[in-house]
Coordinates of C-alpha atoms and ligand atoms in Angstrom, one line a residue:
Chain P
M1 CA 60.5 -2.2 0.4
R2 CA 57.6 -3.7 2.6
N3 CA 60.5 -4.4 5.0
L4 CA 60.8 -0.7 5.9
I5 CA 57.1 0.2 6.8
L6 CA 56.5 -1.7 9.9
P7 CA 60.3 -0.7 11.4
L8 CA 59.6 3.3 10.1
A9 CA 56.5 3.0 11.8
C10 CA 57.2 2.0 14.7
L11 CA 60.1 4.8 14.8
L12 CA 57.0 7.1 14.2
A13 CA 55.4 6.1 16.7
A14 CA 58.3 6.3 19.0
V15 CA 58.7 10.3 18.1
A16 CA 54.7 11.1 18.6
A17 CA 54.8 9.3 22.0
F18 CA 56.8 12.0 23.3
F19 CA 54.5 14.3 22.2
V20 CA 51.7 12.6 23.6
F21 CA 52.8 11.5 26.5
P22 CA 55.0 14.7 27.8
Y23 CA 55.0 13.2 31.9
D24 CA 55.2 9.6 30.5
L25 CA 59.3 10.0 29.7
A26 CA 60.8 8.1 32.2
F27 CA 58.2 5.1 31.4
L28 CA 59.1 5.5 27.5
T29 CA 62.3 6.0 27.7
R30 CA 62.7 2.5 29.8
I31 CA 60.6 0.6 26.9
V32 CA 63.0 2.4 25.0
I33 CA 66.0 1.0 26.6
M34 CA 64.7 -2.5 27.2
I35 CA 64.3 -2.7 23.3
V36 CA 68.0 -2.3 22.7
F37 CA 68.3 -5.4 25.5
V38 CA 65.0 -7.5 24.1
L39 CA 67.1 -7.3 20.7
S40 CA 70.2 -8.4 22.1
I41 CA 68.3 -11.5 22.7
D42 CA 67.1 -11.3 19.5
L43 CA 70.2 -12.0 18.0
V44 CA 71.8 -14.6 20.5
L45 CA 68.4 -16.8 20.7
G46 CA 66.4 -15.8 17.6
Y47 CA 68.8 -16.0 14.8
A48 CA 71.6 -17.8 16.3
G49 CA 69.1 -20.0 18.0
I50 CA 71.4 -20.3 21.9
P51 CA 68.8 -20.4 24.6
T52 CA 69.6 -18.0 27.1
L53 CA 68.2 -17.0 30.7
G54 CA 70.8 -15.2 31.3
Q55 CA 71.6 -12.3 28.9
A56 CA 70.8 -9.7 32.1
A57 CA 75.2 -10.8 32.6
M58 CA 76.3 -8.7 30.0
Y59 CA 73.5 -6.1 30.8
G60 CA 74.5 -5.6 34.4
S61 CA 78.0 -5.9 33.3
G62 CA 77.5 -2.8 30.7
A63 CA 75.9 -0.7 33.3
Y64 CA 78.2 -0.9 36.2
A65 CA 81.1 -0.4 33.8
A66 CA 79.8 2.7 31.9
G67 CA 78.8 3.9 35.9
L68 CA 82.0 3.9 36.8
F69 CA 83.1 5.1 34.0
S70 CA 81.6 8.3 34.2
I71 CA 82.2 8.5 38.2
H72 CA 86.1 8.0 38.2
V73 CA 87.1 8.6 34.7
W74 CA 84.8 10.6 32.4
G75 CA 81.5 12.0 32.1
D76 CA 80.9 12.3 28.1
P77 CA 77.9 9.9 27.7
L78 CA 79.2 8.1 23.9
A79 CA 82.8 7.0 25.2
G80 CA 80.3 5.9 28.1
L81 CA 78.4 3.6 25.7
A82 CA 81.8 2.0 23.9
V83 CA 82.8 1.5 27.3
G84 CA 79.4 -0.7 28.1
A85 CA 79.9 -2.4 24.8
L86 CA 83.4 -3.1 25.7
A87 CA 82.2 -4.8 29.3
G88 CA 79.1 -7.3 27.9
A89 CA 81.3 -7.8 24.3
A90 CA 84.3 -8.6 26.8
I91 CA 81.7 -11.0 29.7
A92 CA 80.2 -12.5 26.5
A93 CA 83.5 -14.0 25.1
L94 CA 84.6 -15.0 28.3
S95 CA 81.8 -17.1 29.2
G96 CA 81.2 -18.1 25.5
L97 CA 83.8 -20.3 25.4
V98 CA 82.4 -22.2 27.8
V99 CA 79.2 -21.8 27.5
M100 CA 79.0 -22.7 24.1
R101 CA 80.6 -25.9 25.0
A102 CA 77.0 -27.2 26.7
R103 CA 73.5 -27.7 24.6
G104 CA 70.0 -27.9 25.4
L105 CA 69.1 -27.4 28.8
T106 CA 72.6 -27.4 30.2
L107 CA 73.7 -24.0 28.1
I108 CA 70.5 -22.3 29.5
M109 CA 71.4 -23.4 33.0
L110 CA 75.2 -21.9 32.3
T111 CA 73.7 -18.8 30.9
I112 CA 71.5 -18.3 34.8
A113 CA 74.6 -19.3 36.3
V114 CA 77.1 -16.5 34.9
A115 CA 74.5 -13.8 35.6
A116 CA 74.2 -15.8 38.8
I117 CA 78.4 -14.9 39.0
L118 CA 78.4 -12.1 38.3
H119 CA 75.1 -10.8 40.9
E120 CA 77.1 -12.3 43.5
L121 CA 80.6 -10.9 42.5
A122 CA 78.8 -7.1 42.4
N123 CA 77.4 -8.0 45.6
R124 CA 80.7 -8.4 47.5
A125 CA 82.6 -5.9 45.7
R126 CA 81.5 -3.0 47.9
G127 CA 83.7 -0.8 47.8
L128 CA 83.7 -0.6 44.0
T129 CA 79.6 -1.1 43.1
G130 CA 77.7 0.2 46.4
G131 CA 76.9 -3.3 46.8
A132 CA 72.8 -3.5 47.9
D133 CA 72.8 0.1 47.8
G134 CA 73.6 0.8 44.5
L135 CA 76.3 2.4 42.7
R136 CA 75.1 6.2 42.8
G137 CA 76.5 9.6 41.9
I138 CA 76.5 8.6 38.2
R139 CA 77.3 12.0 36.3
V140 CA 76.9 12.1 32.2
D141 CA 78.2 15.1 30.3
P142 CA 75.7 17.1 27.5
V143 CA 75.2 14.7 24.6
L144 CA 77.7 15.5 22.2
G145 CA 78.8 18.5 24.2
L146 CA 75.3 20.0 23.7
F147 CA 72.9 18.6 24.6
E148 CA 72.4 18.7 28.6
F149 CA 70.3 16.3 30.0
D150 CA 67.3 17.6 32.1
F151 CA 65.6 16.4 35.1
I152 CA 62.2 15.7 32.9
G153 CA 63.6 13.6 30.6
R154 CA 63.6 14.7 27.1
T155 CA 67.2 14.9 26.5
G156 CA 67.5 11.2 28.2
Y157 CA 64.5 9.8 25.9
W158 CA 65.8 11.1 22.5
Y159 CA 69.5 9.7 23.1
A160 CA 68.2 6.3 24.5
L161 CA 65.7 6.6 20.6
A162 CA 68.8 7.8 18.5
V163 CA 71.0 4.9 20.0
A164 CA 68.0 2.2 19.7
V165 CA 67.9 3.2 15.9
A166 CA 71.3 2.9 15.7
V167 CA 71.2 -0.3 16.8
F168 CA 68.4 -1.7 15.1
V169 CA 69.6 -0.8 12.0
L170 CA 73.2 -2.3 12.6
L171 CA 71.3 -5.4 13.7
A172 CA 69.6 -5.0 10.5
V173 CA 72.4 -5.3 8.0
I174 CA 74.3 -7.4 10.2
V175 CA 71.1 -10.6 10.2
R176 CA 70.8 -9.9 6.4
S177 CA 75.2 -10.2 5.9
P178 CA 76.9 -13.9 5.0
F179 CA 76.7 -14.3 8.5
G180 CA 73.5 -13.8 9.6
L181 CA 72.8 -16.3 7.0
S182 CA 75.1 -18.5 8.8
L183 CA 73.1 -17.8 12.2
R184 CA 69.7 -18.7 10.9
G185 CA 71.1 -21.9 9.4
I186 CA 73.2 -22.9 13.1
H187 CA 69.4 -22.1 14.2
E188 CA 67.5 -24.7 11.6
S189 CA 70.6 -27.2 11.5
P190 CA 73.8 -27.0 13.1
A191 CA 75.1 -31.1 11.8
R192 CA 74.2 -29.6 8.5
M193 CA 76.5 -26.3 9.2
T194 CA 79.2 -28.4 10.2
A195 CA 79.1 -30.9 7.2
I196 CA 79.1 -27.3 5.0
G197 CA 82.6 -26.6 7.0
A198 CA 81.3 -24.3 9.1
S199 CA 82.5 -23.8 13.3
V200 CA 79.0 -23.5 14.7
Y201 CA 81.0 -23.1 18.1
W202 CA 82.9 -19.9 16.9
R203 CA 80.1 -18.9 15.6
Q204 CA 77.8 -18.8 18.2
I205 CA 80.7 -16.9 20.0
T206 CA 80.6 -14.1 17.7
A207 CA 76.9 -14.0 17.8
Y208 CA 76.7 -14.2 21.8
V209 CA 79.9 -11.4 21.9
I210 CA 77.8 -9.0 19.2
G211 CA 74.7 -9.4 21.7
G212 CA 76.7 -8.7 24.6
A213 CA 77.9 -5.4 23.2
V214 CA 74.5 -4.3 22.4
A215 CA 72.8 -6.5 25.5
G216 CA 76.2 -4.1 27.5
I217 CA 74.5 -0.8 25.5
A218 CA 70.9 -1.3 26.9
G219 CA 73.0 -1.6 30.7
A220 CA 74.8 1.4 29.7
L221 CA 71.9 3.6 28.8
A222 CA 69.5 3.0 31.6
A223 CA 72.7 3.7 34.5
Q224 CA 73.2 6.8 32.0
I225 CA 70.1 7.5 32.3
T226 CA 68.4 6.7 35.5
Q227 CA 72.1 7.5 37.4
L228 CA 72.3 4.8 39.3
V229 CA 72.9 0.7 38.7
S230 CA 71.7 -1.5 41.2
L231 CA 71.9 -5.4 41.7
E232 CA 69.0 -5.9 39.9
V233 CA 70.6 -4.8 36.6
F234 CA 71.8 -8.8 37.1
A235 CA 68.4 -10.7 38.1
F236 CA 67.2 -13.4 37.2
A237 CA 63.5 -12.1 36.2
L238 CA 65.5 -8.9 34.2
S239 CA 66.6 -11.9 31.3
A240 CA 63.6 -14.1 31.6
E241 CA 61.3 -11.2 31.2
A242 CA 63.2 -10.1 28.3
V243 CA 63.2 -13.6 26.9
I244 CA 59.0 -13.6 26.9
M245 CA 58.9 -10.1 25.7
L246 CA 60.7 -11.3 22.7
I247 CA 58.7 -14.4 22.4
L248 CA 55.6 -12.2 22.6
G249 CA 56.9 -10.4 19.5
G250 CA 58.2 -12.9 17.2
T251 CA 61.5 -14.5 17.5
G252 CA 63.9 -13.9 14.9
R253 CA 62.1 -10.5 13.0
L254 CA 63.7 -7.9 14.3
T255 CA 60.8 -5.5 15.1
G256 CA 59.0 -8.3 16.8
A257 CA 61.5 -7.5 19.8
V258 CA 60.1 -4.0 19.3
I259 CA 56.6 -5.1 19.6
G260 CA 56.7 -7.5 22.0
T261 CA 58.8 -4.8 24.1
T262 CA 56.9 -1.9 23.7
L263 CA 53.0 -3.7 24.2
F264 CA 54.5 -5.8 27.2
M265 CA 55.4 -2.9 29.5
T266 CA 52.8 -1.0 28.4
V267 CA 50.4 -3.7 29.6
E268 CA 52.6 -4.2 32.8
H269 CA 52.3 -0.6 33.6
I270 CA 48.4 0.1 32.7
A271 CA 47.5 -3.1 34.8
A272 CA 50.0 -2.8 37.5
A273 CA 48.8 1.0 38.1
N274 CA 45.3 -0.8 38.3
D275 CA 45.4 -3.9 39.8
P276 CA 48.8 -4.3 41.6
F277 CA 48.6 -7.6 42.3
N278 CA 47.1 -9.5 39.8
W279 CA 48.7 -7.5 36.9
L280 CA 51.0 -10.7 36.2
F281 CA 47.5 -12.8 35.6
V282 CA 47.3 -10.9 32.5
I283 CA 50.5 -10.4 31.2
G284 CA 50.8 -14.5 32.0
A285 CA 47.4 -14.3 29.8
L286 CA 48.8 -12.6 26.9
V287 CA 51.1 -14.9 26.5
L288 CA 49.7 -17.7 26.7
A289 CA 47.1 -16.4 23.9
V290 CA 50.2 -16.0 21.5
V291 CA 51.6 -19.0 22.3
F292 CA 48.8 -21.0 21.2
F293 CA 47.2 -18.9 18.7
L294 CA 50.3 -16.8 17.2
P295 CA 53.6 -19.0 17.4
A296 CA 55.4 -17.0 15.4
G297 CA 54.3 -14.4 17.5
L298 CA 52.2 -11.0 17.5
I299 CA 54.3 -9.8 14.3
A300 CA 52.7 -12.8 12.1
L301 CA 49.3 -11.8 13.3
P302 CA 48.4 -9.2 10.2
R303 CA 49.7 -12.2 8.2
A304 CA 48.1 -14.6 9.9
L305 CA 44.6 -12.3 9.5
T306 CA 44.9 -12.2 5.8
G307 CA 45.5 -16.0 6.3
L308 CA 42.1 -16.6 7.5
I309 CA 40.9 -14.3 4.2
V310 CA 43.2 -15.0 2.1
D311 CA 44.1 -18.2 0.9
K312 CA 47.6 -18.4 2.1
G313 CA 50.6 -18.1 -1.3
G314 CA 54.0 -18.2 -1.5
R315 CA 55.7 -16.3 1.5
D316 CA 58.3 -13.8 1.6
A317 CA 61.9 -15.3 3.2
D318 CA 63.4 -11.8 4.1
R319 CA 62.3 -11.1 7.4
T320 CA 63.5 -9.0 9.5
Chain E
M1 CA 102.1 -39.9 -5.3
P2 CA 98.9 -41.6 -5.2
T3 CA 95.7 -39.7 -5.1
G4 CA 91.6 -39.8 -4.5
L5 CA 90.7 -41.3 -0.8
E6 CA 92.3 -44.9 0.2
V7 CA 90.8 -46.3 3.3
R8 CA 93.4 -49.3 4.9
G9 CA 91.8 -51.9 7.5
L10 CA 88.7 -49.2 9.1
S11 CA 87.2 -50.7 12.0
K12 CA 84.1 -49.1 14.8
R13 CA 82.7 -50.5 17.6
F14 CA 79.5 -49.1 19.4
G15 CA 80.6 -51.4 22.8
G16 CA 80.7 -54.5 21.9
L17 CA 78.8 -53.9 18.4
V18 CA 80.8 -54.3 15.6
V19 CA 79.8 -52.1 12.6
A20 CA 83.1 -52.0 10.6
E21 CA 85.8 -54.6 10.4
G22 CA 88.3 -54.0 8.4
I23 CA 87.5 -52.5 5.4
D24 CA 89.4 -51.5 2.8
L25 CA 88.3 -49.3 -0.1
D26 CA 90.1 -47.3 -2.5
L27 CA 88.3 -44.0 -4.6
A28 CA 90.3 -42.5 -7.6
P29 CA 89.3 -39.2 -9.2
G30 CA 86.4 -40.0 -11.3
A31 CA 85.0 -43.3 -9.7
R32 CA 81.2 -44.2 -9.4
T33 CA 81.3 -46.5 -7.0
A34 CA 79.1 -48.4 -5.4
L35 CA 78.6 -49.2 -1.8
I36 CA 75.4 -51.7 -1.4
G37 CA 74.2 -54.3 1.6
P38 CA 71.2 -54.5 3.8
N39 CA 70.2 -52.9 6.2
G40 CA 72.6 -52.2 8.9
A41 CA 75.1 -53.6 7.4
G42 CA 77.3 -50.2 8.2
K43 CA 77.4 -48.2 5.0
S44 CA 76.0 -44.8 6.7
T45 CA 78.2 -45.7 9.4
F46 CA 81.3 -46.3 7.4
A47 CA 80.6 -42.7 5.5
N48 CA 80.7 -41.5 8.4
L49 CA 83.6 -42.7 9.5
V50 CA 85.6 -41.1 6.2
T51 CA 83.9 -37.5 6.5
G52 CA 84.9 -38.0 10.0
I53 CA 81.2 -37.8 12.0
L54 CA 82.6 -40.6 13.5
R55 CA 86.5 -41.5 14.9
P56 CA 87.3 -44.7 13.8
S57 CA 88.2 -47.4 16.5
A58 CA 91.6 -48.9 14.1
G59 CA 92.4 -48.3 10.3
T60 CA 93.6 -45.5 8.0
I61 CA 92.1 -43.5 5.9
R62 CA 94.0 -41.2 3.0
F63 CA 93.4 -38.7 0.9
D64 CA 96.0 -37.8 -1.9
G65 CA 98.3 -39.2 0.2
R66 CA 97.9 -37.6 3.6
D67 CA 96.6 -39.3 6.6
I68 CA 93.1 -37.2 7.2
G69 CA 91.6 -40.0 9.9
R70 CA 92.6 -37.8 12.4
L71 CA 91.5 -34.3 11.0
S72 CA 87.9 -32.5 12.1
E73 CA 84.5 -33.0 9.6
R74 CA 85.0 -29.2 9.0
Q75 CA 88.8 -29.5 7.5
R76 CA 87.6 -32.7 5.9
V77 CA 85.4 -30.4 3.9
S78 CA 87.4 -27.6 3.7
L79 CA 89.9 -30.8 1.4
G80 CA 87.0 -31.8 -0.7
I81 CA 85.3 -34.7 1.0
A82 CA 81.2 -33.9 1.6
K83 CA 78.2 -36.2 1.6
T84 CA 74.5 -36.2 1.8
F85 CA 72.6 -37.4 4.4
Q86 CA 70.6 -40.2 4.5
I87 CA 67.7 -38.3 6.2
T88 CA 67.4 -35.2 4.8
N89 CA 69.0 -32.4 6.7
L90 CA 68.0 -28.9 5.9
F91 CA 67.3 -25.5 6.9
T92 CA 63.7 -26.1 6.7
R93 CA 62.8 -22.5 7.3
L94 CA 65.3 -20.9 4.9
T95 CA 64.2 -20.6 0.8
V96 CA 65.2 -23.2 -1.5
R97 CA 67.5 -20.2 -2.8
E98 CA 69.3 -19.7 0.9
N99 CA 69.9 -23.0 1.6
L100 CA 72.2 -23.2 -1.3
R101 CA 73.5 -19.7 -1.4
L102 CA 74.9 -20.8 2.3
P103 CA 76.8 -24.2 1.4
V104 CA 78.8 -21.8 -1.3
L105 CA 78.9 -18.7 1.1
E106 CA 81.0 -20.9 3.6
R107 CA 83.1 -22.6 0.5
E108 CA 83.9 -19.4 -0.4
G109 CA 85.2 -18.4 3.0
R110 CA 82.4 -15.5 3.7
C111 CA 80.7 -16.0 6.6
M112 CA 82.1 -14.0 8.7
R113 CA 81.2 -10.7 6.4
M114 CA 78.1 -8.9 8.7
F115 CA 78.2 -5.7 6.3
R116 CA 77.2 -7.2 3.4
P117 CA 74.4 -8.5 2.3
A118 CA 73.9 -12.3 2.0
Q119 CA 72.0 -12.0 -1.3
G120 CA 72.8 -10.0 -4.4
D121 CA 76.7 -11.0 -5.1
P122 CA 76.6 -11.7 -9.1
E123 CA 79.0 -15.0 -8.7
V124 CA 77.5 -16.5 -6.2
E125 CA 73.9 -16.0 -7.2
A126 CA 75.1 -17.8 -10.8
E127 CA 76.2 -20.9 -8.9
V128 CA 72.9 -21.1 -7.1
D129 CA 70.9 -20.1 -10.1
A130 CA 72.8 -23.3 -11.8
L131 CA 72.1 -26.2 -9.0
I132 CA 68.4 -24.6 -9.2
R133 CA 68.0 -25.2 -13.1
Q134 CA 70.1 -28.2 -12.5
F135 CA 67.5 -29.5 -10.4
D136 CA 64.8 -29.0 -11.9
L137 CA 63.5 -26.4 -8.8
E138 CA 62.9 -23.4 -10.6
P139 CA 59.4 -22.5 -9.2
L140 CA 60.7 -23.4 -5.7
A141 CA 63.6 -21.2 -5.6
D142 CA 61.1 -19.2 -2.9
R143 CA 59.4 -21.3 -0.9
P144 CA 60.9 -22.3 2.5
V145 CA 62.0 -25.4 2.5
S146 CA 59.1 -27.3 4.6
D147 CA 57.0 -26.3 2.1
L148 CA 58.7 -29.2 -0.3
A149 CA 57.4 -32.3 -0.6
Y150 CA 60.1 -35.3 0.6
G151 CA 61.6 -36.3 -2.8
Q152 CA 61.7 -32.4 -3.7
Q153 CA 64.6 -32.2 -0.2
R154 CA 66.3 -34.8 -1.3
L155 CA 67.1 -33.0 -4.7
V156 CA 68.1 -30.1 -2.5
E157 CA 70.2 -31.8 0.0
M158 CA 72.1 -32.8 -3.1
A159 CA 72.3 -29.6 -4.8
L160 CA 73.4 -28.5 -1.3
T161 CA 76.3 -30.9 -1.2
L162 CA 77.4 -30.0 -4.8
A163 CA 77.2 -26.3 -4.0
L164 CA 80.7 -27.3 -1.7
R165 CA 82.7 -28.5 -5.2
P166 CA 83.8 -31.6 -3.5
R167 CA 86.4 -33.3 -5.0
V168 CA 85.2 -36.9 -3.1
L169 CA 81.3 -37.0 -2.9
I170 CA 79.3 -39.6 -1.0
L171 CA 76.1 -39.7 -1.2
D172 CA 73.8 -41.4 1.4
E173 CA 70.5 -43.3 -0.3
P174 CA 70.4 -40.4 -2.7
A175 CA 66.7 -41.7 -3.8
A176 CA 65.4 -43.1 -1.1
G177 CA 61.9 -41.3 0.0
V178 CA 62.2 -39.8 -3.8
P179 CA 59.0 -40.9 -5.9
S180 CA 60.4 -43.0 -8.9
S181 CA 58.6 -40.5 -10.8
E182 CA 61.2 -38.3 -9.8
T183 CA 64.5 -40.5 -9.2
H184 CA 65.6 -40.1 -13.0
L185 CA 66.1 -36.2 -11.4
I186 CA 68.9 -37.9 -9.0
T187 CA 69.8 -40.6 -11.3
D188 CA 70.7 -37.4 -14.2
A189 CA 72.4 -35.4 -11.8
I190 CA 74.6 -38.4 -11.0
E191 CA 75.3 -39.0 -14.4
A192 CA 75.8 -34.8 -14.9
L193 CA 78.5 -34.9 -11.9
P194 CA 81.9 -34.1 -12.9
G195 CA 83.9 -36.6 -15.0
D196 CA 87.1 -36.2 -12.1
L197 CA 85.0 -36.5 -8.7
A198 CA 84.9 -39.3 -7.0
V199 CA 81.5 -40.6 -6.4
L200 CA 80.6 -43.5 -3.6
I201 CA 76.8 -44.7 -4.1
I202 CA 74.7 -46.0 -1.0
E203 CA 71.7 -47.4 -2.8
H204 CA 69.1 -49.9 -2.4
D205 CA 67.3 -48.9 -5.9
M206 CA 69.6 -51.4 -8.4
E207 CA 68.1 -49.4 -11.5
L208 CA 70.1 -46.9 -10.6
V209 CA 73.1 -48.6 -8.9
F210 CA 73.3 -50.9 -12.1
R211 CA 73.2 -47.8 -14.4
V212 CA 75.8 -45.0 -13.0
A213 CA 78.2 -47.3 -10.8
A214 CA 81.0 -48.7 -12.7
S215 CA 82.3 -50.7 -9.4
I216 CA 80.0 -52.5 -6.9
V217 CA 81.1 -53.3 -3.2
V218 CA 78.7 -55.4 -1.3
L219 CA 79.0 -54.8 2.7
V220 CA 77.8 -57.2 5.4
N221 CA 77.7 -56.8 8.8
G222 CA 80.1 -54.5 9.0
R223 CA 82.7 -56.5 6.3
I224 CA 83.2 -56.3 2.5
L225 CA 81.5 -59.1 0.8
T226 CA 82.8 -59.2 -2.5
E227 CA 83.4 -56.6 -5.2
G228 CA 83.6 -56.2 -8.8
T229 CA 81.9 -54.4 -11.9
P230 CA 77.9 -54.7 -11.9
D231 CA 78.1 -58.1 -14.2
T232 CA 80.1 -60.3 -11.5
I233 CA 78.5 -59.0 -8.5
A234 CA 75.0 -59.1 -10.7
A235 CA 76.3 -62.7 -11.1
D236 CA 78.0 -63.8 -8.1
P237 CA 75.7 -66.9 -6.5
E238 CA 76.3 -65.7 -2.7
V239 CA 75.1 -62.1 -3.4
R240 CA 72.0 -63.2 -4.9
R241 CA 71.3 -65.5 -2.0
L242 CA 72.1 -62.5 1.0
Y243 CA 71.0 -59.6 -1.1
L244 CA 69.7 -59.4 -4.0
G245 CA 68.0 -62.4 -3.6
G246 CA 65.2 -61.0 -0.7
E247 CA 64.6 -58.4 -3.9
D248 CA 64.1 -61.1 -6.5
G249 CA 61.5 -62.6 -4.2
Ligands
LIG401 N1 76.0 -43.9 17.4 C1 75.6 -45.6 17.0 N2 75.8 -45.8 18.6 C2 75.5 -48.1 18.1 N3 74.9 -48.3 17.3 C3 75.3 -47.6 16.2 C4 74.8 -46.2 15.6 N4 75.1 -45.7 14.7 C5 74.5 -46.5 14.5 N5 74.8 -48.1 14.5 C6 74.2 -49.3 14.3 O1 75.3 -49.7 13.4 C7 74.9 -50.8 12.5 C8 75.1 -49.8 11.5 O2 74.4 -49.3 11.1 P1 74.1 -48.2 9.0 O3 75.5 -47.5 9.4 O4 73.4 -47.0 9.4 O5 73.8 -49.3 8.4 P2 73.3 -48.8 6.9 O6 73.7 -47.7 6.5 O7 74.3 -50.1 6.1 O8 71.8 -49.4 6.9 C9 73.5 -50.5 13.3 O9 73.3 -52.0 13.0 C10 73.4 -49.7 13.8 O10 72.0 -49.8 15.2
LIG402 MG1 72.0 -46.0 5.8

């Protein structure tokens, strides 16, 4: 069960962080939410090989849907998450029908375009979304009717962490399944997948929809915990940064998404506080170092180090 | 009702370039037919037309009497028409075992299953193990395909296609790039194919062709030059001059 060590260590670190950094819960919660979002990109880009720079389309849809749901219908957080997931899945399904017909650069441009269109729609529909002022007045009931959201953010942190763990476990099961294997097959060779009788198009749309639901959950979490949804949820920068976090940690590995996101956001947090003007250089240097020296991402660091010392033997292919 | 594959008047143009012109070819169950001809003759194009990767400009393709000329590549695979690629096309970062597991799962229609592991189904694993044994791949079974030598990858290529349990199998230069010390694995595998499987072998290795083929079709410039038993083809002066002659020196 070597594959469980790293994910469990991450979980342990997340629990410990609650006690070690009690004054940074808002920041820690942002990391956890971002991890859920980056996990969604890992399924789409890391496993299925769909190049996307527009995953914020689904994140933002989930955020607005969950926010509106809690204002106008019901304040239950889990119901809100479900609504966010549905919204993300629906947007992914609708746009996926068109986007998955394209390949390469065209596909990337289309994913960006979808997010940009939604950004504009949310901006225009002021009456509904609050436009540039953001969606305000989100009220969320206690989780399971028991745990009230407090302004220090304790409940928010545990709630986000529980959702992140659930999403991680769900995705870990999916990527090990026949469906997950077929996504990796598509990533490696779409032509061969067609030749063994798979419908690459529908398989990719399915992956995109699942990834969309997870991104929608991340957006919904953000809406519920910050009690605000701004137009930024559809921003290109959000999609792009999330992809960088994934590449930093290692694509096609769920734990890679966790590590990359945590590292990126921590470095950004510290560097931005120390030097608000030059912190981007730190991130840039970090990304370049990883791309050049660890193309498989930081998750490959232990193996790369042991590889320097021990002669590289058989590699195991069972990956999380 | 006629069984097997029946190709009539198959033609294909790329712009002004004619790469297939009025090809007639039958492949009954159990057939062992070789398609030979110089480079650029249109052999791979013919294979791509039959499997549905390319659309013909004219002509019909029937399978068990049914017109399959407008079916997609996927639909033809599910009817049992499969081919190996001339240039190895595998899932290079997946292990050999995973490469073979995928076509089995796909053939059984299990690839939309999300909540059980891909690994560990006893029937699937037994089939995968049998293929691994058949092609002498045991020591490499858990290595990523990218670790394998090209000749070994050719074996995986063939095993992967057989995992689809095809009824018509087209082998596009199965031995190309395989070191001669390992060619026997390919030849053995072809000889071990199920007796009722229809096999079309595109190959330059004449030793292999003469060993496994019961009939030979010679393709030149997209047209069938001649066809017959290996003996008649070997004796045909025009074939010797146009094609085999180059190898005799
Ligand atoms: N997609 C294509 N577009 C244009 N020309 C092609 C294409 N595919 C093959 N050809 C041409 O068709 C001819 C036959 O190619 P091919 O079928 O690969 O020959 P063979 O397999 O007998 O060596 C060649 O001249 C090749 O350049
Ligand atoms: Mg060829």
